[in-house]
Each structure stands twice: as C-alpha cells, then as structure tokens.
C-alpha cells in the first residue's frame, strides 16, 4: 500500500539534567517549542495537529498534560491529542492522521521530569496491580533479572555491557544536550561495585528531566520547510505479554516484529538510535534488529546519557532525523520502548532523498 | 464473567472480592519561575500578576505563559486586594473534611487589574446574600502565619462597595 | 492518499455498576468479548488494539495498557494508549477509526474503561498542588459557577435542570447496562434532592461507576460483509476533536469556541447543513443536567440562549423531535474513562437499530459527543445507517 510521504522537518530538545528545579513543565517546553517552529521557519498558525506524550505518574498529578498545553498556546482552538506513552507514539498518531490528508504539518512534544518523585518506585506502578504491584518490584530490579537471563544464556557478557556504556559516553561528548559524557575505560567500569547485580551503575540510564519537540510535515510542505527532510519510510509498534514469565527476556520479539512491519530489512541503515535505558537492552535490540557492525549505534549517546522518561524515544527519532537532514546519513532507524524489560517497542525507518 | 467451578475442597471458601494494597508515592513539586515570583510576593501580602506581551491580558496567578499566545509573561502588574464576584456556587458537600461549615460559597473573583478570575471562598456574609457582581476584599492570615501559598488569604468578604455592573465582568461570566 | 470508509460492526459494554466484581482486566475483557461476539469475530481476527482511559491515578495503575496487553489479546500486535481528559473515550475511538481510515488495519478493537471503585476518584482528582489556588469543592464546585453564568445569560428557569435529570434517569430504566435504575424517580424527588453545589442538586449529578465499553471498527469490505449477513453496520461520516486553553482571560466556559468549531467541522464532513433537521438523535456528555441545554446551543441545535426551551418543550425526550441521551447518559452511568466511548457507541447502536427499549425509531444519523476537563477538550463523531 502506498503511504503518504511524511517527514521529520525540525527537532529541538532541552539540555537534559538530573533535576530542573527552577522550571515547571510549561517553562521547560516554551523555549524548545519556539526553537522547533523556528527550525521549520513557521509560526504556530501553520500547525494543523498537535500531539503530546507525558505521564501523570511522573508528574504526580492527574491530568498534568492539560496545563502543559498552555506552552503551545492553543488558541484559536486546535486539533489536539495526548498519549500517556513516549512521544514516539505521539508521532505515530500524528503520522496516521497525516495519511488521511487533512493534516499537512503536525507538532509533537514530549516531556518528563523524573526529579519530583522516586522514579524506580513510580515505574513499579506499571506492574500488574494484583500480583506484581504490591511487591514494589522496581524498574532496575526487573532490568537486572533480564540482564541475568541474558548473561546466563550466553547472549552477552558483562564486558559487552560495559563496552556499550563506554561507547555511549564517548559518543555523547559531541552531544551538547547530553547529561553524561566522557572517555571511560571498560576495565575501570567493571571494577566498580555492583549496583543491582548483575547491573553496575554504568549499565543504567541516569535519572533525567527533559523534553523534546519534533515537527512533522507531509509531501510538498516537508520540502518547503526543510532542505533535506527525513522521510518516514516505515513506522510500526508491537507489544509483548506483561507477565514476564510468558516472555523470553533474552530477546525482543516485538522489536523484530515491528522492524519487519516497518520494512527495516529492505536496505541497510547508516545510523540506529536505540532507546535502551540499560546497556544489555542495547545488545538485545541490536541483535533483534540484525544490525551490522558498521552501523553507527546511538551517535547521540542514547538514553544511557540522557533519559527523560516519555521523551527519550521521541529524542531518538529527532536525533536520527537530524543526521539525515545534515547529510551525515541516508537511512536511519529510530527505536522507542515502553514498559518493563522492553515490553513494547516502536520502530521508525527514516531516509533522505 | 465466565463461571469457574471450584474444586470440591474449596466449595465452602469465601471468594476474594477485592484486595487492598496501599500505594504511597512522594513528590517534590516545582512551581516554576513565574509562580515562585508570585508566591514570594504573597508572603508580602501583595498580589502580583503578569501581563502577556502579545494580548496584554493580565494573568493571576501567573504560570509563566500566556495560555492563548504561548509566550512568556514577564511584565509584572500589582493587582488590587479587592475584586468582583464573577460567578459562584453554594457548596453543601462536606468536601473540605469538616474544615468548613456547610453551606459555604466558592466564588470566581476577578481581582481589580486582572483579566481572569481566581477561585476562592466567600465568608462574613450569609451564603444566600452572595451574588454576581458583589465587591469583595481579601482577608489575610495573621502576619506570622503567612506563607508562599494562596491559602495565606483565608477568604474574601464583602468590602461594602456598590455592585460592579454586569458589563464590567461579563467577559469572564 | 488512502481514506477508507470505516464501519462499526461490533459494540459491547459491561453492566455499569458502583462496583464491578471483576478485576480491571476482567472488566475490559468483558466489554471487548461482547464487542467481538457482536461482530462475529474472535481475538485472532483483530489487527490492532486502541485503549483509552484517564487519568491513571483512578485505579492506581500507571500506563495500564502494559498490564492489559495480555487480557486484550494484543500480544504481537500494535497496542495504542490514548489519554485525553474526560473526552478520552471519544478520542480513543477516533484514533481507532483513523487506523482503519488510513488503510493500516482492517479490524481494530477499541476499548475504554474505568473502575472508580478501585480507588478514590475524589482523592485522585484532588492531589493538592501547594502553589495553585486551593480547590474548595470538587468537580461540581468547578462547574456550578459556569452553570450559574448560563442561567444568568439565558434567563432559563430553575426547573430545566430537573427536567433533564428526570428524562435521563427515565431513559436509563430502558437500558439494562445503565448504573442507576431509579424506578420511582419523579420531578418532585429530583427537585427535593439536596442542593449539593447550588445550582446543582444531588439528582442532577452523575454517579461514580465501574464499567467498560468496546467497539470493533472495520473497513468498507468488513462493513459490507456485516451488512450482507444482516448485521447492519454504523458508518462513520465525520470525526473531529478540538482543544483550547483551560483558563484564559475572557474564556467563554458556557459556550466554548472549541466545542462550536468541533461541531461545525464534524457536520461539514458529514454533509450536515441543518443539524436540527438532519440529525435524528444525539448522545452527548452531560455529567450535570444543566449541560444539556448548554451543549444544545454549543452544538448549533438552536440559537444561543434557547437550549433550555428545547428541554422545556420536550424536544429532547426519547419520543421527542430530537432525542438526547437515549441511554440515560452520563447522568445514569459514569465509568469516567469509558463515558466518552459510551456516547459514541450509543450513537452507533441507534443507527444500527440495536438499542432495544431505548431505540429511537428509524434513527439514520446520530451524533456522539464527548468533552473533558473544564469544557476545553471535545471529541465528536457522526455515524449513519447509510454508507457515505
């Protein structure tokens, strides 16, 4: 089936940090909304549809997204929607809407401030409320279970995991928005104490406050607003069972399925931006996607160097698109994940002309 | 639901209809720059709104952006301690856990100099005498109890001025 | 560019009650199973699942779509979660319809739910922000001043709210799924019920309910197939949502512009020039009785200030010229997250002729309406018996 051509034409993100204590969500978003619109050379009057991603549980407030919309200034009334998912899924909703031909320009934003609460306890509220929730199993412990399964199965080693951490920090040195960066030695990393065994601290994404904005445009509008649009050639997402016992944690079936449906395998990619909040998850994802050694994985440093929950997947899309628009890459894949141990995954294949 | 037949030995057991699990999460909220400036002024018993540079409307309490224009509101405007009741409701629900004697009145009050009303309590007047257009003034907590919160205003009460004409507040009613 | 016709071929809902003994998964699965049964489909026939509810605090489960993936047969499929305000059930159906309209999927299951008994809704809505103005009276306290403004503007007499409440509760007696079945309700009993948030009486407010609603949406081929088997589909003729800021200087909360423009958009798509003449029945989101006349005006069924006259003249009664809230509406059942979808589903049931005792004879075109927050979020669809 022939889909309508839709591209990412502009991207902006905050300087990610451990805690944005001075700014509320509206104040955090306003500058990057302006920046993303300016990047496309448009005012908000050109935007036909707005979609956002955020989580009430992060904010600690019901309907927290409602006031955040003030950062855009939705007047006169706009066509608008919100997902309690990563902003990557907001892109999906907008992309679907753009297929219907009534929307030419869409603006997507996502934000997450993890600093107000204890993110590990907060994320435990995602679990089955009758059986798992009451145990308060936290997100790092669940990831550690997954890492242990992978190590025991011989899928990867602790050295492989440390190498992912070191490469991410190295890559982030060229990313001014990253929270963590620098040259680190694998041996030094491995010498550090266990955090939640078998995970070391370096295996886990930092706790981050941050936000991101993407502008999508269709067909001629994309060419008008961007010299080299990053065209969405395929986008798909799939979910796995919630019950961990029903899954093989050492692989990512849903990532592989989404990649098939997004047409990833048609041609090799130059760049992969993978939303892996834990080192071993990057290894699992690389394998599920069948990425060659020469693919540049997470040139931004990835979620291991800045992980604003609910925005980290959207940022992968923005980072992949940026590399296409700047001419550094011709074909890229961006990935976003949701839920414990990579339960749900979204894949987006982007190409330059 | 599908009928599930229990094994014989469990036939007499009382079914579990619900479980109680307590969840406690603590959050440290960030009011943001605009609200912080406003609340700091509240500790001085001053009400300071912010004007939008585009539509020139004065917002209180300010939240950092103009909701219609999506731009920062930085120009500060000191507002009056009095205002007009734009609309109200008489509450008969013990919502405030016995803190208030019911019935009591919650009102939308447009402070002098502001373009948007705030919600607050009306006291020191029988509830059935409250009406739209009534002029009211802020009653503050004792000085040593005032903090950076709108609850530093205990309530509003009639200030004795004649009613404001409907035309003067109908945009928000 | 694809834009497939979309048909609703399966509708299911729970019996809405103060407490549903099922688990959260059980409740959503019950509604979804009934929708599948209605569509003569099985879980394996479904290509994608779109689920909505808001907010997560109501049940104390963050992003419940993750936990519900298994129960809704979504494993290996796309599962999408929508989270707008009170309009969420409507927005969720619209996202599902877009997936079919865009030609991405043939058969999409959409579900919305709420288990208010699972947690304290009042509590969940009242997490106090230390730096925001104190909330003194809950949702009714928020809306009551705007209702007072409506009465002031329109000069509507006091009994209008009572008439709406009485009508909706009587309609609910004909709907086995409705939460409230008040057989002995009368005009006097509504009038004499306690004035909770003057001008809103107890009997003029919605209950707190557990419940879920589900629909199966399919493309033209699926709709034609259902029709060929004698199971009339409802065809989607127009969809729209609109949002405006929650609070701004001079905001009209009685007749919000977002609602007016959303209605105008959806009518245009459906080729409706005169909604009063062209629409046979309306299922609108009325959590407090006075919102019926307010929305009648907002949705262009009469000139501004005259909605209450339609109520007084009995136009919106089940046997009236423009029946409104045939199911008993939000006033009779309010599983919040599902309430928007229930409005959309009732509209579809009417044009499919499957509304039982609350069926409007020969309903051909119906409007489903949902709104949320402080009347700043709107979602609507027009469905018809005739293929567009």
mmCIF file of N, CA and C in Angstrom, chain C residues 8 10-13 16 35 38 89-90 93 110 212-217 234 283 326-327 338-355 358-359 366-369 381 383:
data_model
loop_
_atom_site.group_PDB
_atom_site.id
_atom_site.type_symbol
_atom_site.label_atom_id
_atom_site.label_comp_id
_atom_site.label_asym_id
_atom_site.label_seq_id
_atom_site.Cartn_x
_atom_site.Cartn_y
_atom_site.Cartn_z
ATOM 1 N N UNK C 8 -18.611 0.552 12.035
ATOM 2 C CA UNK C 8 -18.635 -0.065 13.359
ATOM 3 C C UNK C 8 -19.486 -1.320 13.231
ATOM 4 N N UNK C 10 -19.159 -4.018 15.686
ATOM 5 C CA UNK C 10 -19.321 -4.715 16.961
ATOM 6 C C UNK C 10 -19.303 -3.720 18.099
ATOM 7 N N UNK C 11 -20.234 -3.870 19.027
ATOM 8 C CA UNK C 11 -20.299 -2.969 20.184
ATOM 9 C C UNK C 11 -20.563 -3.811 21.425
ATOM 10 N N UNK C 12 -19.814 -3.548 22.473
ATOM 11 C CA UNK C 12 -20.042 -4.261 23.722
ATOM 12 C C UNK C 12 -19.816 -3.343 24.908
ATOM 13 N N UNK C 13 -20.548 -3.591 25.967
ATOM 14 C CA UNK C 13 -20.297 -2.835 27.191
ATOM 15 C C UNK C 13 -20.654 -3.700 28.389
ATOM 16 N N UNK C 16 -22.945 -1.319 33.869
ATOM 17 C CA UNK C 16 -22.208 -0.365 34.705
ATOM 18 C C UNK C 16 -22.783 -0.361 36.109
ATOM 19 N N UNK C 35 -18.113 -7.100 22.354
ATOM 20 C CA UNK C 35 -17.989 -6.411 21.060
ATOM 21 C C UNK C 35 -17.589 -7.404 19.970
ATOM 22 N N UNK C 38 -20.522 -9.565 19.116
ATOM 23 C CA UNK C 38 -21.452 -8.789 18.303
ATOM 24 C C UNK C 38 -20.967 -8.713 16.855
ATOM 25 N N UNK C 89 -12.693 8.708 26.062
ATOM 26 C CA UNK C 89 -13.347 7.590 25.389
ATOM 27 C C UNK C 89 -13.654 7.924 23.938
ATOM 28 N N UNK C 90 -14.012 9.179 23.690
ATOM 29 C CA UNK C 90 -14.260 9.624 22.327
ATOM 30 C C UNK C 90 -12.979 9.715 21.520
ATOM 31 N N UNK C 93 -11.790 6.295 20.379
ATOM 32 C CA UNK C 93 -12.498 5.766 19.213
ATOM 33 C C UNK C 93 -12.014 6.455 17.940
ATOM 34 N N UNK C 110 -11.313 -1.268 19.868
ATOM 35 C CA UNK C 110 -11.049 -0.119 20.735
ATOM 36 C C UNK C 110 -11.841 -0.270 22.029
ATOM 37 N N UNK C 212 -16.882 -0.601 31.329
ATOM 38 C CA UNK C 212 -16.047 -0.521 30.141
ATOM 39 C C UNK C 212 -16.936 -0.565 28.913
ATOM 40 N N UNK C 213 -16.370 -0.077 27.821
ATOM 41 C CA UNK C 213 -17.070 -0.074 26.535
ATOM 42 C C UNK C 213 -16.059 -0.474 25.469
ATOM 43 N N UNK C 214 -16.504 -1.193 24.468
ATOM 44 C CA UNK C 214 -15.596 -1.609 23.395
ATOM 45 C C UNK C 214 -16.330 -1.591 22.067
ATOM 46 N N UNK C 215 -15.573 -1.359 21.019
ATOM 47 C CA UNK C 215 -16.147 -1.398 19.662
ATOM 48 C C UNK C 215 -15.151 -2.062 18.723
ATOM 49 N N UNK C 216 -15.684 -2.714 17.702
ATOM 50 C CA UNK C 216 -14.856 -3.233 16.619
ATOM 51 C C UNK C 216 -15.124 -2.379 15.387
ATOM 52 N N UNK C 217 -14.055 -1.785 14.872
ATOM 53 C CA UNK C 217 -14.148 -0.945 13.680
ATOM 54 C C UNK C 217 -13.504 -1.684 12.515
ATOM 55 N N UNK C 234 -22.714 0.566 11.502
ATOM 56 C CA UNK C 234 -22.832 2.022 11.539
ATOM 57 C C UNK C 234 -21.640 2.569 10.762
ATOM 58 N N UNK C 283 -26.296 11.608 21.415
ATOM 59 C CA UNK C 283 -25.863 11.111 22.715
ATOM 60 C C UNK C 283 -24.721 12.026 23.133
ATOM 61 N N UNK C 326 -30.316 8.976 24.986
ATOM 62 C CA UNK C 326 -31.278 7.887 24.979
ATOM 63 C C UNK C 326 -30.884 6.779 25.973
ATOM 64 N N UNK C 327 -29.588 6.615 26.178
ATOM 65 C CA UNK C 327 -29.087 5.534 27.044
ATOM 66 C C UNK C 327 -29.282 5.843 28.526
ATOM 67 N N UNK C 338 -14.555 5.509 30.288
ATOM 68 C CA UNK C 338 -15.369 4.895 29.235
ATOM 69 C C UNK C 338 -16.526 5.793 28.804
ATOM 70 N N UNK C 339 -16.824 6.838 29.581
ATOM 71 C CA UNK C 339 -18.051 7.612 29.339
ATOM 72 C C UNK C 339 -18.100 8.225 27.942
ATOM 73 N N UNK C 340 -16.971 8.707 27.457
ATOM 74 C CA UNK C 340 -16.936 9.274 26.107
ATOM 75 C C UNK C 340 -17.225 8.210 25.061
ATOM 76 N N UNK C 341 -16.611 7.033 25.224
ATOM 77 C CA UNK C 341 -16.832 5.975 24.234
ATOM 78 C C UNK C 341 -18.271 5.463 24.289
ATOM 79 N N UNK C 342 -18.856 5.447 25.486
ATOM 80 C CA UNK C 342 -20.261 5.018 25.598
ATOM 81 C C UNK C 342 -21.171 5.943 24.797
ATOM 82 N N UNK C 343 -20.840 7.230 24.759
ATOM 83 C CA UNK C 343 -21.648 8.159 23.964
ATOM 84 C C UNK C 343 -21.508 7.815 22.479
ATOM 85 N N UNK C 344 -20.274 7.577 22.056
ATOM 86 C CA UNK C 344 -20.020 7.234 20.656
ATOM 87 C C UNK C 344 -20.710 5.914 20.304
ATOM 88 N N UNK C 345 -20.638 4.959 21.241
ATOM 89 C CA UNK C 345 -21.210 3.633 20.993
ATOM 90 C C UNK C 345 -22.728 3.708 20.917
ATOM 91 N N UNK C 346 -23.341 4.510 21.789
ATOM 92 C CA UNK C 346 -24.805 4.637 21.769
ATOM 93 C C UNK C 346 -25.267 5.225 20.430
ATOM 94 N N UNK C 347 -24.536 6.220 19.944
ATOM 95 C CA UNK C 347 -24.886 6.799 18.644
ATOM 96 C C UNK C 347 -24.857 5.710 17.572
ATOM 97 N N UNK C 348 -23.812 4.865 17.624
ATOM 98 C CA UNK C 348 -23.687 3.793 16.631
ATOM 99 C C UNK C 348 -24.789 2.749 16.812
ATOM 100 N N UNK C 349 -25.116 2.420 18.078
ATOM 101 C CA UNK C 349 -26.186 1.448 18.330
ATOM 102 C C UNK C 349 -27.516 1.934 17.764
ATOM 103 N N UNK C 350 -27.748 3.223 17.894
ATOM 104 C CA UNK C 350 -29.012 3.783 17.398
ATOM 105 C C UNK C 350 -29.140 3.612 15.888
ATOM 106 N N UNK C 351 -28.079 3.950 15.154
ATOM 107 C CA UNK C 351 -28.213 3.858 13.690
ATOM 108 C C UNK C 351 -28.141 2.402 13.214
ATOM 109 N N UNK C 352 -27.632 1.530 14.089
ATOM 110 C CA UNK C 352 -27.652 0.097 13.753
ATOM 111 C C UNK C 352 -28.993 -0.537 14.146
ATOM 112 N N UNK C 353 -29.808 0.219 14.884
ATOM 113 C CA UNK C 353 -31.102 -0.308 15.308
ATOM 114 C C UNK C 353 -30.992 -1.362 16.382
ATOM 115 N N UNK C 354 -29.955 -1.287 17.223
ATOM 116 C CA UNK C 354 -29.751 -2.321 18.233
ATOM 117 C C UNK C 354 -29.872 -1.780 19.655
ATOM 118 N N UNK C 355 -30.591 -0.639 19.808
ATOM 119 C CA UNK C 355 -30.644 -0.006 21.121
ATOM 120 C C UNK C 355 -31.795 -0.513 21.991
ATOM 121 N N UNK C 358 -34.481 1.545 24.337
ATOM 122 C CA UNK C 358 -34.180 2.982 24.194
ATOM 123 C C UNK C 358 -33.856 3.339 22.743
ATOM 124 N N UNK C 359 -34.330 2.515 21.821
ATOM 125 C CA UNK C 359 -34.137 2.762 20.393
ATOM 126 C C UNK C 359 -35.037 3.904 19.925
ATOM 127 N N UNK C 366 -26.749 9.929 13.676
ATOM 128 C CA UNK C 366 -26.640 10.249 15.106
ATOM 129 C C UNK C 366 -25.307 10.912 15.399
ATOM 130 N N UNK C 367 -25.331 11.765 16.413
ATOM 131 C CA UNK C 367 -24.109 12.438 16.867
ATOM 132 C C UNK C 367 -23.687 11.843 18.208
ATOM 133 N N UNK C 368 -22.415 11.460 18.303
ATOM 134 C CA UNK C 368 -21.812 11.075 19.575
ATOM 135 C C UNK C 368 -20.874 12.187 19.999
ATOM 136 N N UNK C 369 -20.978 12.605 21.257
ATOM 137 C CA UNK C 369 -20.269 13.806 21.724
ATOM 138 C C UNK C 369 -19.591 13.524 23.056
ATOM 139 N N UNK C 381 -18.234 12.387 16.859
ATOM 140 C CA UNK C 381 -18.390 11.716 15.570
ATOM 141 C C UNK C 381 -19.847 11.683 15.160
ATOM 142 N N UNK C 383 -22.345 9.272 12.972
ATOM 143 C CA UNK C 383 -22.459 7.957 12.357
ATOM 144 C C UNK C 383 -23.820 7.852 11.671
#
